[in-house]
mmCIF file of C-alpha atoms and ligand atoms in Angstrom:
data_model
loop_
_atom_site.group_PDB
_atom_site.id
_atom_site.type_symbol
_atom_site.label_atom_id
_atom_site.label_comp_id
_atom_site.label_asym_id
_atom_site.label_seq_id
_atom_site.Cartn_x
_atom_site.Cartn_y
_atom_site.Cartn_z
ATOM 1 C CA MET A 1 121.183 -11.502 -24.217
ATOM 2 C CA ALA A 2 121.812 -9.624 -20.961
ATOM 3 C CA VAL A 3 125.033 -11.602 -20.449
ATOM 4 C CA LYS A 4 126.153 -10.714 -23.963
ATOM 5 C CA ILE A 5 125.546 -7.017 -23.321
ATOM 6 C CA LEU A 6 127.511 -7.168 -20.047
ATOM 7 C CA GLU A 7 130.396 -8.819 -21.917
ATOM 8 C CA ILE A 8 130.443 -6.020 -24.468
ATOM 9 C CA VAL A 9 130.276 -3.347 -21.743
ATOM 10 C CA GLY A 10 133.133 -5.142 -19.955
ATOM 11 C CA THR A 11 135.319 -4.901 -23.059
ATOM 12 C CA PHE A 12 134.943 -1.145 -23.313
ATOM 13 C CA PHE A 13 134.829 -0.373 -19.582
ATOM 14 C CA PRO A 14 137.032 -2.919 -17.818
ATOM 15 C CA ASN A 15 136.112 -3.425 -14.192
ATOM 16 C CA ASN A 16 138.476 -4.714 -11.528
ATOM 17 C CA CYS A 17 138.164 -5.885 -7.935
ATOM 18 C CA ILE A 18 138.797 -2.796 -5.775
ATOM 19 C CA SER A 19 140.941 -4.795 -3.360
ATOM 20 C CA CYS A 20 143.012 -7.287 -5.411
ATOM 21 C CA GLY A 21 142.622 -5.925 -8.951
ATOM 22 C CA LYS A 22 141.213 -9.131 -10.455
ATOM 23 C CA LYS A 23 139.107 -8.614 -13.607
ATOM 24 C CA LEU A 24 135.396 -8.505 -12.835
ATOM 25 C CA SER A 25 132.073 -8.301 -14.621
ATOM 26 C CA PRO A 26 130.583 -4.779 -14.737
ATOM 27 C CA ARG A 27 128.844 -3.339 -11.673
ATOM 28 C CA ARG A 28 130.653 -5.572 -9.153
ATOM 29 C CA PHE A 29 133.034 -4.085 -6.587
ATOM 30 C CA LEU A 30 134.837 -7.129 -5.196
ATOM 31 C CA CYS A 31 135.759 -10.581 -6.518
ATOM 32 C CA ASP A 32 134.312 -13.675 -4.812
ATOM 33 C CA PHE A 33 137.533 -14.266 -2.896
ATOM 34 C CA CYS A 34 137.708 -10.736 -1.432
ATOM 35 C CA GLU A 35 133.969 -10.683 -0.769
ATOM 36 C CA ASP A 36 134.311 -13.880 1.202
ATOM 37 C CA VAL A 37 136.853 -12.310 3.579
ATOM 38 C CA ILE A 38 134.212 -9.912 4.923
ATOM 39 C CA ARG A 39 131.937 -11.699 7.348
ATOM 40 C CA GLY A 40 130.338 -8.859 9.271
ATOM 41 C CA PRO A 41 128.901 -7.753 11.487
ATOM 42 C CA LEU A 42 131.562 -8.353 14.145
ATOM 43 C CA PRO A 43 129.631 -10.206 16.851
ATOM 44 C CA PHE A 44 130.878 -8.168 19.828
ATOM 45 C CA SER A 45 130.877 -4.629 21.150
ATOM 46 C CA PHE A 46 133.886 -2.716 22.445
ATOM 47 C CA SER A 47 134.365 0.152 24.871
ATOM 48 C CA LEU A 48 135.313 3.653 23.855
ATOM 49 C CA GLY A 49 135.752 5.526 27.125
ATOM 50 C CA LYS A 50 132.330 5.469 28.780
ATOM 51 C CA PHE A 51 130.596 4.441 25.570
ATOM 52 C CA THR A 52 129.915 1.155 23.817
ATOM 53 C CA ALA A 53 130.553 0.717 20.113
ATOM 54 C CA ARG A 54 130.015 -1.863 17.419
ATOM 55 C CA SER A 55 131.518 -2.140 13.947
ATOM 56 C CA TYR A 56 130.644 -4.086 10.837
ATOM 57 C CA TRP A 57 134.184 -5.247 10.141
ATOM 58 C CA TRP A 58 137.883 -4.471 10.682
ATOM 59 C CA TYR A 59 139.594 -1.586 8.939
ATOM 60 C CA GLU A 60 141.836 -3.799 6.834
ATOM 61 C CA PRO A 61 141.703 -4.972 3.195
ATOM 62 C CA PRO A 62 139.324 -5.428 1.515
ATOM 63 C CA VAL A 63 137.105 -3.140 3.645
ATOM 64 C CA SER A 64 139.800 -0.454 4.006
ATOM 65 C CA GLU A 65 140.294 -0.495 0.217
ATOM 66 C CA ILE A 66 136.571 -0.016 -0.302
ATOM 67 C CA ILE A 67 136.463 2.935 2.113
ATOM 68 C CA LYS A 68 139.533 4.585 0.562
ATOM 69 C CA ALA A 69 138.192 4.160 -2.989
ATOM 70 C CA TYR A 70 134.885 5.666 -1.838
ATOM 71 C CA LYS A 71 136.327 8.641 0.006
ATOM 72 C CA PHE A 72 139.383 9.515 -2.059
ATOM 73 C CA ASN A 73 138.754 8.065 -5.533
ATOM 74 C CA LYS A 74 135.240 9.311 -6.244
ATOM 75 C CA ARG A 75 133.732 5.800 -6.238
ATOM 76 C CA TRP A 76 130.436 7.135 -4.894
ATOM 77 C CA ARG A 77 128.435 4.052 -5.826
ATOM 78 C CA LEU A 78 130.231 2.261 -2.986
ATOM 79 C CA SER A 79 127.937 4.203 -0.632
ATOM 80 C CA ARG A 80 125.274 1.604 -1.506
ATOM 81 C CA LEU A 81 127.485 -1.282 -0.450
ATOM 82 C CA MET A 82 128.379 0.421 2.819
ATOM 83 C CA ALA A 83 124.728 1.300 3.454
ATOM 84 C CA GLN A 84 123.981 -2.415 3.062
ATOM 85 C CA TRP A 85 126.702 -3.281 5.599
ATOM 86 C CA LEU A 86 125.420 -0.631 7.996
ATOM 87 C CA PHE A 87 121.881 -1.944 7.568
ATOM 88 C CA THR A 88 123.016 -5.475 8.476
ATOM 89 C CA LEU A 89 124.821 -4.137 11.549
ATOM 90 C CA LEU A 90 121.840 -2.010 12.621
ATOM 91 C CA ASP A 91 119.441 -4.850 12.037
ATOM 92 C CA SER A 92 121.506 -7.126 14.276
ATOM 93 C CA CYS A 93 121.290 -4.684 17.204
ATOM 94 C CA LEU A 94 118.291 -2.435 16.465
ATOM 95 C CA PRO A 95 115.731 -3.623 13.908
ATOM 96 C CA ALA A 96 114.214 -0.669 12.001
ATOM 97 C CA ALA A 97 110.651 -1.692 12.806
ATOM 98 C CA GLY A 98 109.709 0.150 15.957
ATOM 99 C CA THR A 99 113.113 1.525 16.835
ATOM 100 C CA ASP A 100 113.046 4.970 18.387
ATOM 101 C CA PHE A 101 116.765 5.602 17.904
ATOM 102 C CA SER A 102 117.774 8.397 15.572
ATOM 103 C CA ILE A 103 121.049 8.208 13.635
ATOM 104 C CA ILE A 104 123.435 11.155 13.867
ATOM 105 C CA PRO A 105 126.412 11.192 11.467
ATOM 106 C CA ILE A 106 129.818 12.604 12.301
ATOM 107 C CA PRO A 107 129.887 15.520 9.836
ATOM 108 C CA THR A 108 132.505 15.957 7.148
ATOM 109 C CA THR A 109 134.912 18.779 8.016
ATOM 110 C CA PHE A 110 135.268 21.741 5.625
ATOM 111 C CA ARG A 111 138.759 20.614 4.773
ATOM 112 C CA ALA A 112 137.610 17.090 3.832
ATOM 113 C CA LEU A 113 134.611 18.501 1.983
ATOM 114 C CA ARG A 114 136.916 20.692 -0.086
ATOM 115 C CA GLU A 115 139.257 17.786 -0.831
ATOM 116 C CA ARG A 116 136.642 15.095 -1.530
ATOM 117 C CA GLY A 117 133.778 17.204 -2.797
ATOM 118 C CA PHE A 118 131.072 15.308 -0.899
ATOM 119 C CA ASP A 119 129.793 14.356 2.535
ATOM 120 C CA SER A 120 130.827 10.706 2.881
ATOM 121 C CA ASN A 121 128.793 9.719 5.971
ATOM 122 C CA GLY A 122 125.785 11.703 4.729
ATOM 123 C CA LEU A 123 125.707 9.804 1.440
ATOM 124 C CA ILE A 124 125.888 6.403 3.187
ATOM 125 C CA LEU A 125 122.927 7.375 5.385
ATOM 126 C CA HIS A 126 121.032 8.678 2.353
ATOM 127 C CA GLN A 127 121.443 5.218 0.777
ATOM 128 C CA LEU A 128 120.505 3.524 4.073
ATOM 129 C CA ARG A 129 117.183 5.361 4.064
ATOM 130 C CA LYS A 130 116.382 3.787 0.699
ATOM 131 C CA ILE A 131 116.725 0.360 2.358
ATOM 132 C CA ALA A 132 115.040 0.974 5.704
ATOM 133 C CA ASN A 133 113.120 3.644 7.501
ATOM 134 C CA TYR A 134 115.670 4.880 10.033
ATOM 135 C CA GLU A 135 115.446 8.474 11.192
ATOM 136 C CA VAL A 136 118.546 10.575 10.512
ATOM 137 C CA THR A 137 119.227 13.816 12.396
ATOM 138 C CA ASP A 138 122.045 16.186 11.467
ATOM 139 C CA ALA A 139 122.657 17.397 14.996
ATOM 140 C CA LEU A 140 126.403 18.031 14.696
ATOM 141 C CA ILE A 141 128.277 20.542 12.598
ATOM 142 C CA ALA A 142 131.929 20.855 11.663
ATOM 143 C CA ILE A 143 133.116 24.267 12.817
ATOM 144 C CA LYS A 144 136.774 24.373 11.938
ATOM 145 C CA SER A 145 139.192 22.474 9.738
ATOM 146 C CA GLY A 146 141.737 20.727 11.884
ATOM 147 C CA LEU A 147 145.301 19.886 10.955
ATOM 148 C CA PRO A 148 145.937 16.290 9.863
ATOM 149 C CA GLN A 149 145.776 14.386 13.150
ATOM 150 C CA SER A 150 148.846 12.281 12.424
ATOM 151 C CA SER A 151 151.115 15.332 12.681
ATOM 152 C CA LEU A 152 149.920 16.296 16.161
ATOM 153 C CA THR A 153 150.910 15.314 19.697
ATOM 154 C CA LYS A 154 148.302 13.574 21.825
ATOM 155 C CA GLU A 155 147.373 16.798 23.621
ATOM 156 C CA GLU A 156 147.213 18.799 20.364
ATOM 157 C CA ARG A 157 145.067 16.090 18.801
ATOM 158 C CA LYS A 158 142.599 16.247 21.671
ATOM 159 C CA ARG A 159 142.316 20.035 21.337
ATOM 160 C CA ALA A 160 142.001 19.806 17.537
ATOM 161 C CA VAL A 161 139.029 17.426 17.890
ATOM 162 C CA GLU A 162 137.373 19.701 20.450
ATOM 163 C CA GLU A 163 137.682 22.679 18.115
ATOM 164 C CA LYS A 164 136.310 20.801 15.128
ATOM 165 C CA PHE A 165 132.721 19.867 16.045
ATOM 166 C CA ALA A 166 129.767 21.494 17.745
ATOM 167 C CA LEU A 167 126.082 20.867 18.344
ATOM 168 C CA LYS A 168 123.452 22.557 16.238
ATOM 169 C CA THR A 169 120.704 24.270 18.164
ATOM 170 C CA GLY A 170 117.350 22.557 18.374
ATOM 171 C CA ARG A 171 115.822 19.649 20.208
ATOM 172 C CA LEU A 172 117.822 16.424 20.317
ATOM 173 C CA PRO A 173 116.300 12.948 20.162
ATOM 174 C CA ASP A 174 116.423 10.980 23.447
ATOM 175 C CA LYS A 175 118.010 7.919 21.856
ATOM 176 C CA ILE A 176 120.859 8.215 19.439
ATOM 177 C CA ILE A 177 123.103 6.121 17.256
ATOM 178 C CA LEU A 178 126.251 8.062 16.505
ATOM 179 C CA PHE A 179 127.703 6.948 13.179
ATOM 180 C CA ASP A 180 131.121 7.281 11.556
ATOM 181 C CA ASP A 181 132.597 5.262 8.689
ATOM 182 C CA VAL A 182 135.845 4.392 10.484
ATOM 183 C CA ILE A 183 136.863 4.351 14.138
ATOM 184 C CA THR A 184 140.618 4.608 14.638
ATOM 185 C CA THR A 185 141.622 6.146 17.975
ATOM 186 C CA GLY A 186 137.976 6.913 18.792
ATOM 187 C CA SER A 187 138.851 10.466 19.894
ATOM 188 C CA THR A 188 136.511 12.166 17.403
ATOM 189 C CA ILE A 189 133.492 10.002 18.032
ATOM 190 C CA THR A 190 133.832 9.909 21.838
ATOM 191 C CA TYR A 191 134.170 13.690 21.907
ATOM 192 C CA CYS A 192 130.968 14.020 19.853
ATOM 193 C CA ALA A 193 129.270 11.394 22.033
ATOM 194 C CA LYS A 194 130.137 13.408 25.127
ATOM 195 C CA LEU A 195 128.773 16.619 23.535
ATOM 196 C CA LEU A 196 125.464 14.853 22.901
ATOM 197 C CA LYS A 197 125.286 13.236 26.341
ATOM 198 C CA ASP A 198 126.038 16.538 28.072
ATOM 199 C CA ALA A 199 123.220 18.095 26.049
ATOM 200 C CA GLY A 200 120.735 15.640 27.543
ATOM 201 C CA VAL A 201 120.674 12.597 25.242
ATOM 202 C CA LYS A 202 119.516 9.647 27.363
ATOM 203 C CA GLU A 203 120.813 6.652 25.433
ATOM 204 C CA LEU A 204 123.679 6.615 22.981
ATOM 205 C CA LYS A 205 125.215 3.861 20.899
ATOM 206 C CA ILE A 206 128.189 4.171 18.573
ATOM 207 C CA LEU A 207 128.308 2.317 15.244
ATOM 208 C CA SER A 208 130.855 2.292 12.439
ATOM 209 C CA ILE A 209 131.507 0.439 9.213
ATOM 210 C CA ALA A 210 135.074 -0.379 10.182
ATOM 211 C CA ARG A 211 137.284 -0.402 13.221
ATOM 212 C CA ALA A 212 141.088 -0.148 13.215
ATOM 213 C CA LYS A 213 142.796 -3.048 14.987
HETATM 214 ZN ZN1 ZN G 1 139.533 -9.387 -5.124
#
């Protein structure tokens, strides 16, 4: 009976693989083939300046297609899938039971908030907290909308990042996981990491869903 209902729903609301477009049953995001490409978490860490980072997978299809559909195409339900990926990554380095690390998201800038209408990292962490009991602290705020980074020189880009984020007042946790969905150059997240370290954070790890090659 349930299969029959899903078939009927599928006729009226066709569902396709977000990455390759293949027809899918309702409620799925990726076909078996695309799903099989993702084998996270990546089993190694990498350096970002003075900091160490880990990512769930590479920023390439199908993961990049998932992230784009989530951020720019209003596919908010994908936050659950990414929360699951983040959970697997966290669990491989810091199991929730007994961890005293608090997760701090890179905040969505005003410009992105206006364009997308929602806080993408915030929603992933909201879904994560339905899976496991990690503490989330909104310690950073976006203070100014930067220009698109691709149009800037290296020096301008550095300044744009510095003008974009600041620390909220209040006590910071001693141990922090700084989280962003994608790490490309790493300039945003290392700047935020430095802000937190300079403010007295003792231990800091960087995690992301995807990392650009
Ligand atoms: Zn596919």
